[in-house]
Short mmCIF file of C-alpha atoms in Angstrom, two decimals:
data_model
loop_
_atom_site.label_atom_id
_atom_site.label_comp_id
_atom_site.label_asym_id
_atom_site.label_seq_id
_atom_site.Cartn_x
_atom_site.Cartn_y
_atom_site.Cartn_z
CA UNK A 63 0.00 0.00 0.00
CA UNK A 64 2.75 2.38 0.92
CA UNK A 65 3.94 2.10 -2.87
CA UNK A 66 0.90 2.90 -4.01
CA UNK A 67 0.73 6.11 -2.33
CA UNK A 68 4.28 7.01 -3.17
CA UNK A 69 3.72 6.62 -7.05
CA UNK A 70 0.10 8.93 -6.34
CA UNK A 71 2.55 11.44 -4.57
CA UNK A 72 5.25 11.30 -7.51
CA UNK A 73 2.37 11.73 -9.71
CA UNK A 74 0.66 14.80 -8.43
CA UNK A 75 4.00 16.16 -7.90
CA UNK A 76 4.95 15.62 -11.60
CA UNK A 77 1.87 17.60 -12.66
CA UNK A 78 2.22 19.96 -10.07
CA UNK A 79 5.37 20.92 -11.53
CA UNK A 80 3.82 20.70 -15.14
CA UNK A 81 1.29 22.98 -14.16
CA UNK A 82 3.53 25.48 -12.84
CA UNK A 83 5.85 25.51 -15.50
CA UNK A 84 2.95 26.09 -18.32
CA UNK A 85 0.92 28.68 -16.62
CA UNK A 86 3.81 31.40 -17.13
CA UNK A 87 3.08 30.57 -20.67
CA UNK A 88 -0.76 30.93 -20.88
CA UNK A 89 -0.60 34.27 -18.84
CA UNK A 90 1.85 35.88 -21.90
CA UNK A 91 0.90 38.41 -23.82
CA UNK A 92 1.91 39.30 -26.86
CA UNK A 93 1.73 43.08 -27.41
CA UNK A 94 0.85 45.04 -30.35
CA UNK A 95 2.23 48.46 -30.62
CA UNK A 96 -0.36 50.52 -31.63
CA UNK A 97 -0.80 53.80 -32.57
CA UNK A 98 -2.96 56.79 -34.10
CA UNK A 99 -4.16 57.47 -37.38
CA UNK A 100 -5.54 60.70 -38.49
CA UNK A 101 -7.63 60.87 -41.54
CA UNK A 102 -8.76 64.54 -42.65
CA UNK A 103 -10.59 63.83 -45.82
CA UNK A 104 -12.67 62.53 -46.70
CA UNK A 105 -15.39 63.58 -44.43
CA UNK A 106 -16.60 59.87 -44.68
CA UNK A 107 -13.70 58.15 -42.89
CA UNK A 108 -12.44 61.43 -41.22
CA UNK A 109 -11.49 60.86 -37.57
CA UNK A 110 -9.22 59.46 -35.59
CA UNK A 111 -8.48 55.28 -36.57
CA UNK A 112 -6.16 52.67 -34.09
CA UNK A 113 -3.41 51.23 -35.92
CA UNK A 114 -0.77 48.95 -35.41
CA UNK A 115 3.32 49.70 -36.22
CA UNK A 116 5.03 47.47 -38.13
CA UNK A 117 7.79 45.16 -36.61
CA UNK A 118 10.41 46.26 -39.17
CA UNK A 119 11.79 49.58 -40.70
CA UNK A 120 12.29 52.88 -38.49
CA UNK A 121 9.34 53.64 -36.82
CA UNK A 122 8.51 57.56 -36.11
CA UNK A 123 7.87 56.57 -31.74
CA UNK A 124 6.24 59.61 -30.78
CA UNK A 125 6.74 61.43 -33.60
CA UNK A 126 3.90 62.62 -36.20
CA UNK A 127 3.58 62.89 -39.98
CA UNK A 128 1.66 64.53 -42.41
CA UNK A 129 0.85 63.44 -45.79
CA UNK A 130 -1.09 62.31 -49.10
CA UNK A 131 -2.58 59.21 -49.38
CA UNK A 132 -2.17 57.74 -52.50
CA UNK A 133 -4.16 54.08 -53.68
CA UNK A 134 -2.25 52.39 -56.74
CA UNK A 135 -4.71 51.58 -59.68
CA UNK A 136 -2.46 48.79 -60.19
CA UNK A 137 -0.18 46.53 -57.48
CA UNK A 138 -2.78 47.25 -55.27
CA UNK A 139 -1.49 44.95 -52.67
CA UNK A 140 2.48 46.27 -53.38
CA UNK A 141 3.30 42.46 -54.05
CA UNK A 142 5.43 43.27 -57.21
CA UNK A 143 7.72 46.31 -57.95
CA UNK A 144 5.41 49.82 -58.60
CA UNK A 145 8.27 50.52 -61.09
CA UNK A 146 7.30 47.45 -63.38
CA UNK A 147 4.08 49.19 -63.96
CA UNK A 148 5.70 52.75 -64.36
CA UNK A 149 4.58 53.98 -60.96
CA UNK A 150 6.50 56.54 -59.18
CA UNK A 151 5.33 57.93 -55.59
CA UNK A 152 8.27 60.30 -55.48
CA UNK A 153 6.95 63.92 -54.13
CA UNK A 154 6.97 66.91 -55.80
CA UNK A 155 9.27 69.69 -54.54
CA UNK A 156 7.11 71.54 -51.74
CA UNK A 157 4.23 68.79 -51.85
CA UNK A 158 3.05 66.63 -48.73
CA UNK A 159 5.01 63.18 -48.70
CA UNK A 160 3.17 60.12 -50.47
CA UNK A 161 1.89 57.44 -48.34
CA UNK A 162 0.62 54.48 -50.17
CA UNK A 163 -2.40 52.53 -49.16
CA UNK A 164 -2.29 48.66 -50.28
CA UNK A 165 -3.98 46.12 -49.57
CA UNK A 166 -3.00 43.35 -46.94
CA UNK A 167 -2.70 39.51 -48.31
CA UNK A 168 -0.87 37.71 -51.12
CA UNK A 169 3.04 38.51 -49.59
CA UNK A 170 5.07 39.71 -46.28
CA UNK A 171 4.30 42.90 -44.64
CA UNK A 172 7.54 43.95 -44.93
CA UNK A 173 7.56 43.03 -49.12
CA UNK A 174 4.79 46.24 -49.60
CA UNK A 175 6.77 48.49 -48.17
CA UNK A 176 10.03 47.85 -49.51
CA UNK A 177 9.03 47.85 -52.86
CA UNK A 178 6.65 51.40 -52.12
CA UNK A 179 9.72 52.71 -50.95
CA UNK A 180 12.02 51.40 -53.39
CA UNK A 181 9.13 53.74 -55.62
CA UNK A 182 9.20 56.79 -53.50
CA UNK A 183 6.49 56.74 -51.08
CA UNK A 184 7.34 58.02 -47.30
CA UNK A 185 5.43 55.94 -45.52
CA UNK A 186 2.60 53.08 -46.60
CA UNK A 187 -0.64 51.95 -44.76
CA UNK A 188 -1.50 48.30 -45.28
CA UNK A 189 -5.62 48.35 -45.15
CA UNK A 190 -7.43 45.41 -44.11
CA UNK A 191 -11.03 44.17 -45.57
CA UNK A 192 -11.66 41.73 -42.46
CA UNK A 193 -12.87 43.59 -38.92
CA UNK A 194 -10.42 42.19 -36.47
CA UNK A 195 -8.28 42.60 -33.62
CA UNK A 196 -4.95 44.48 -34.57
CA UNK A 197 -2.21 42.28 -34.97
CA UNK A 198 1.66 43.56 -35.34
CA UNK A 199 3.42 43.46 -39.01
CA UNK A 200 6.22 41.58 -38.17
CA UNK A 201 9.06 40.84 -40.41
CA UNK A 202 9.12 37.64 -41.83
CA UNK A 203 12.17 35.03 -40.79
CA UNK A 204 15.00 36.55 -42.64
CA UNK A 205 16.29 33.31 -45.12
CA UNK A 206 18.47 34.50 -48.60
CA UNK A 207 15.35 36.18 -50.53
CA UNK A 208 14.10 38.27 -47.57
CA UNK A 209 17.36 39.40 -46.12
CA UNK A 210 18.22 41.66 -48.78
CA UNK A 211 15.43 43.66 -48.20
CA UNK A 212 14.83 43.65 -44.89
CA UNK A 213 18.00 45.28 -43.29
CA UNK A 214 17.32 48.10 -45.74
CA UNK A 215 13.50 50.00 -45.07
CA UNK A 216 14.17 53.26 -43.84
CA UNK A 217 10.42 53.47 -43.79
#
């Protein structure tokens, strides 16, 4: 009988120790730095919108920006280079900075905005068509294709 309690013991103790070891891990949070978007015009979306910083680049913490929005009538999600389709989001001398608007889906976060900035733009706003909680862009794991771009958004 007394080895039948000691094996109970051993085993209570093992999940015990299981249980404490896990619940560190189910109390984590993962944390998505947000931040706010102010949209002037048009009057239909004008307000103040939460949005989430990417995970990658040079973010502007604390800092503000002002600039034109611009929606691509072609790349819209910024999968392939804007220059293959002759598009240029350089600013004029004296004009507000271009910030591109694509679409989220089809390629990494980080892919849209190299190749808007590779075109010009100052900043880009990935839109999404699905009401959700805000999640973080994060970079993707850096392997030989990504790397080259990755190290080099300034945006």
């Amino acid at each position: 009988m007394e080895l039948h309690g000691s094996a109970v013991r051993l085993f209570l103790g093992f999940l015990l120790s299981l249980l404490l070891l896990l619940t560190p891990l189910s109390n984590a949070r993962f944390v998505v730095e947000k931040n706010n978007l102010r949209v002037t015009s048009p009057e239909k979306i004008r307000g103040t919108h939460d949005s989430a910083i990417g995970n990658f680049g040079i973010p502007q913490y604390g800092g503000s920006m002002a600039g034109a929005v611009v929606y691509p009538k072609e790349n819209q999600k910024g999968c392939k280079e804007f220059t293959d389709f002759g598009i240029s989001f350089k600013s004029k001398p004296g004009a507000l900075p271009t910030f591109v608007l694509v679409d989220r889906g089809d390629c990494f976060f980080a892919l849209k905005v190299w190749n808007a900035q590779k075109a010009g733009a100052s900043a880009v706003l990935v839109a999404d068509d699905i009401e959700e909680p805000l999640i973080t862009m994060d970079s993707p794991e850096e392997d030989g294709s990504t790397a080259k771009y990755i190290e080099n958004i300034t945006i």
